[in-house]
């Protein structure tokens, strides 16, 4: 895509976000997906998936100090992979995600303070399904997010949550 008048929201040193007009941007990339499902018997299903993407979003505005640089907060590389197992009424899942470093300014320089480091995250979950006689379906799920307690930032100077837990109950009538 060749885009003119791209509006990019970026944080200021005072902590609020402000729009900036990037006169011209070329955005292109490649995404690859793979899925695999195995069903060894009627009670067991194993699923695996993977996604890899390269996303190049380059400032092509002439006379710009960031000409030819990747736009802020858009990772060049990202990936995810997951595996899940369903056995009778039980489900277990593992998910891994990766995001490469991201620039935090239009200058596209890589000195400390203008780059958010890349990171890997892992999540796991365990789920149990229940059906009642009056056809109400319940699902109880426990999740551990950021399993390895990775310190990471999606936005400069804004740490993300450490390892955290979730318990959820889903009900379908």
CSV table of C-alpha atoms in Angstrom, one decimal:
chain,number,residue,atom,x,y,z
A,1,UNK,CA,0.0,0.0,0.0
A,2,UNK,CA,1.2,3.5,-0.8
A,3,UNK,CA,-0.6,5.8,1.5
A,4,UNK,CA,-0.6,9.6,1.7
A,5,UNK,CA,-1.5,11.7,4.7
A,6,UNK,CA,-0.9,8.8,7.2
A,7,UNK,CA,-1.9,10.0,10.7
A,8,UNK,CA,0.4,8.5,13.3
A,9,UNK,CA,-0.3,8.8,17.1
A,10,UNK,CA,2.9,9.1,19.1
A,11,UNK,CA,3.6,9.8,22.8
A,12,UNK,CA,5.2,13.1,23.8
A,13,UNK,CA,7.8,13.6,26.6
A,14,UNK,CA,4.9,14.9,28.8
A,15,UNK,CA,3.1,11.5,28.6
A,16,UNK,CA,0.2,12.3,26.3
A,17,UNK,CA,-0.2,11.1,22.7
A,18,UNK,CA,-0.5,13.5,19.8
A,19,UNK,CA,-1.2,13.0,16.1
A,20,UNK,CA,1.5,13.6,13.5
A,21,UNK,CA,1.0,13.6,9.8
A,22,UNK,CA,3.4,11.4,7.8
A,23,UNK,CA,2.9,12.7,4.3
A,24,UNK,CA,3.7,9.4,2.6
A,25,UNK,CA,4.1,5.8,3.8
A,26,UNK,CA,4.7,2.6,1.9
A,27,UNK,CA,3.4,-0.4,3.9
A,28,UNK,CA,4.1,-3.9,2.7
A,29,UNK,CA,4.7,-7.3,4.1
A,30,UNK,CA,4.3,-11.0,4.2
A,31,UNK,CA,2.4,-13.2,6.5
A,32,UNK,CA,2.6,-17.0,6.7
A,33,UNK,CA,0.2,-19.3,8.6
A,34,UNK,CA,0.2,-23.0,9.3
A,35,UNK,CA,-2.4,-25.1,11.1
A,36,UNK,CA,-2.4,-28.8,12.0
A,37,UNK,CA,-5.1,-30.9,13.6
A,38,UNK,CA,-4.6,-34.5,14.6
A,39,UNK,CA,-7.4,-36.7,15.9
A,40,UNK,CA,-5.9,-40.0,17.0
A,41,UNK,CA,-9.3,-41.2,18.4
A,42,UNK,CA,-12.8,-39.9,19.1
A,43,UNK,CA,-11.8,-38.5,22.6
A,44,UNK,CA,-8.6,-36.7,21.7
A,45,UNK,CA,-7.8,-33.8,19.4
A,46,UNK,CA,-4.5,-32.0,19.1
A,47,UNK,CA,-4.2,-28.7,17.4
A,48,UNK,CA,-1.1,-26.6,16.5
A,49,UNK,CA,-0.8,-23.3,14.7
A,50,UNK,CA,1.9,-20.8,13.8
A,51,UNK,CA,2.0,-17.4,12.3
A,52,UNK,CA,5.0,-15.4,11.1
A,53,UNK,CA,4.8,-11.8,9.7
A,54,UNK,CA,7.1,-9.2,8.3
A,55,UNK,CA,5.5,-5.8,8.3
A,56,UNK,CA,7.5,-3.0,6.6
A,57,UNK,CA,5.9,0.4,7.1
A,58,UNK,CA,8.4,2.9,5.8
A,59,UNK,CA,8.2,6.7,5.8
A,60,UNK,CA,8.6,7.7,2.1
A,61,UNK,CA,8.1,11.4,2.7
A,62,UNK,CA,10.8,13.4,0.9
A,63,UNK,CA,12.7,15.9,3.0
A,64,UNK,CA,11.8,14.1,6.2
A,65,UNK,CA,14.4,13.3,8.9
A,66,UNK,CA,12.9,9.8,9.1
A,67,UNK,CA,12.8,9.1,5.4
A,68,UNK,CA,13.3,5.4,4.7
A,69,UNK,CA,12.8,4.4,8.4
A,70,UNK,CA,10.2,2.1,9.9
A,71,UNK,CA,7.3,3.9,11.5
A,72,UNK,CA,7.2,4.1,15.3
A,73,UNK,CA,5.6,1.2,17.3
A,74,UNK,CA,5.2,-1.1,14.3
A,75,UNK,CA,7.4,-4.2,14.7
A,76,UNK,CA,9.2,-5.4,11.6
A,77,UNK,CA,8.8,-9.0,12.8
A,78,UNK,CA,6.1,-10.7,14.7
A,79,UNK,CA,5.2,-14.4,15.3
A,80,UNK,CA,3.0,-16.6,17.4
A,81,UNK,CA,2.6,-20.3,17.9
A,82,UNK,CA,0.3,-22.4,19.9
A,83,UNK,CA,-0.6,-26.0,20.7
A,84,UNK,CA,-3.8,-27.3,22.3
A,85,UNK,CA,-5.1,-30.6,23.4
A,86,UNK,CA,-8.8,-31.4,23.8
A,87,UNK,CA,-9.5,-34.7,25.7
A,88,UNK,CA,-13.2,-35.5,26.4
A,89,UNK,CA,-14.3,-32.4,28.4
A,90,UNK,CA,-10.8,-31.0,29.1
A,91,UNK,CA,-8.8,-28.5,27.1
A,92,UNK,CA,-5.1,-27.5,27.7
A,93,UNK,CA,-3.4,-24.8,25.6
A,94,UNK,CA,0.0,-23.1,25.3
A,95,UNK,CA,0.6,-19.9,23.3
A,96,UNK,CA,3.9,-18.2,22.5
A,97,UNK,CA,4.2,-14.7,21.0
A,98,UNK,CA,7.1,-12.6,19.7
A,99,UNK,CA,7.4,-9.0,18.7
A,100,UNK,CA,10.7,-7.5,17.5
A,101,UNK,CA,12.0,-4.2,18.7
A,102,UNK,CA,10.0,-1.1,17.8
A,103,UNK,CA,11.2,2.5,17.3
A,104,UNK,CA,9.4,5.0,19.5
A,105,UNK,CA,10.2,8.1,17.4
A,106,UNK,CA,10.1,9.2,13.8
A,107,UNK,CA,13.9,9.5,13.7
A,108,UNK,CA,14.2,5.7,13.5
A,109,UNK,CA,17.5,5.7,15.5
A,110,UNK,CA,18.4,2.9,17.8
A,111,UNK,CA,20.0,4.6,20.8
A,112,UNK,CA,18.5,3.6,24.2
A,113,UNK,CA,15.3,5.5,24.9
A,114,UNK,CA,14.0,5.6,21.4
A,115,UNK,CA,13.5,1.8,21.0
A,116,UNK,CA,11.2,-0.6,22.8
A,117,UNK,CA,13.0,-3.9,23.0
A,118,UNK,CA,11.5,-7.0,21.4
A,119,UNK,CA,10.0,-9.6,23.7
A,120,UNK,CA,8.7,-13.2,23.9
A,121,UNK,CA,5.6,-14.1,25.9
A,122,UNK,CA,4.1,-17.4,26.9
A,123,UNK,CA,0.6,-18.2,28.2
A,124,UNK,CA,-1.0,-21.4,29.4
A,125,UNK,CA,-4.6,-22.4,30.1
A,126,UNK,CA,-6.7,-25.3,31.4
A,127,UNK,CA,-10.4,-25.5,30.7
A,128,UNK,CA,-13.2,-27.9,31.7
A,129,UNK,CA,-16.6,-28.0,29.9
A,130,UNK,CA,-19.8,-28.9,31.6
A,131,UNK,CA,-23.3,-29.5,30.2
A,132,UNK,CA,-26.5,-29.6,32.3
A,133,UNK,CA,-29.6,-31.6,31.7
A,134,UNK,CA,-31.5,-28.5,30.5
A,135,UNK,CA,-28.8,-27.9,27.8
A,136,UNK,CA,-26.9,-25.1,29.5
A,137,UNK,CA,-23.2,-25.3,28.6
A,138,UNK,CA,-20.6,-24.1,31.1
A,139,UNK,CA,-16.9,-23.6,30.6
A,140,UNK,CA,-14.5,-23.0,33.5
A,141,UNK,CA,-11.0,-21.7,32.5
A,142,UNK,CA,-7.9,-20.9,34.5
A,143,UNK,CA,-5.1,-19.0,32.7
A,144,UNK,CA,-1.6,-18.1,33.5
A,145,UNK,CA,-0.5,-15.1,31.4
A,146,UNK,CA,3.1,-14.1,31.0
A,147,UNK,CA,4.1,-17.5,32.3
A,148,UNK,CA,7.8,-16.8,32.6
A,149,UNK,CA,7.3,-13.4,34.2
A,150,UNK,CA,8.9,-11.5,31.4
A,151,UNK,CA,9.6,-7.8,31.9
A,152,UNK,CA,8.4,-6.0,28.7
A,153,UNK,CA,7.0,-2.8,27.3
A,154,UNK,CA,4.6,-2.3,24.4
A,155,UNK,CA,5.0,1.5,24.9
A,156,UNK,CA,8.1,3.2,26.1
A,157,UNK,CA,8.2,3.7,29.9
A,158,UNK,CA,5.0,1.8,30.3
A,159,UNK,CA,5.8,-1.6,31.9
A,160,UNK,CA,3.3,-4.3,31.2
A,161,UNK,CA,1.8,-6.7,33.8
A,162,UNK,CA,4.1,-9.4,35.2
A,163,UNK,CA,2.8,-13.0,35.5
A,164,UNK,CA,-0.9,-12.8,36.1
A,165,UNK,CA,-3.8,-15.2,36.5
A,166,UNK,CA,-7.4,-15.3,35.3
A,167,UNK,CA,-10.3,-17.5,36.2
A,168,UNK,CA,-13.3,-17.3,34.0
A,169,UNK,CA,-16.7,-18.9,33.7
A,170,UNK,CA,-18.6,-19.0,30.4
A,171,UNK,CA,-22.2,-19.9,30.2
A,172,UNK,CA,-24.2,-20.6,27.0
A,173,UNK,CA,-28.0,-21.0,27.0
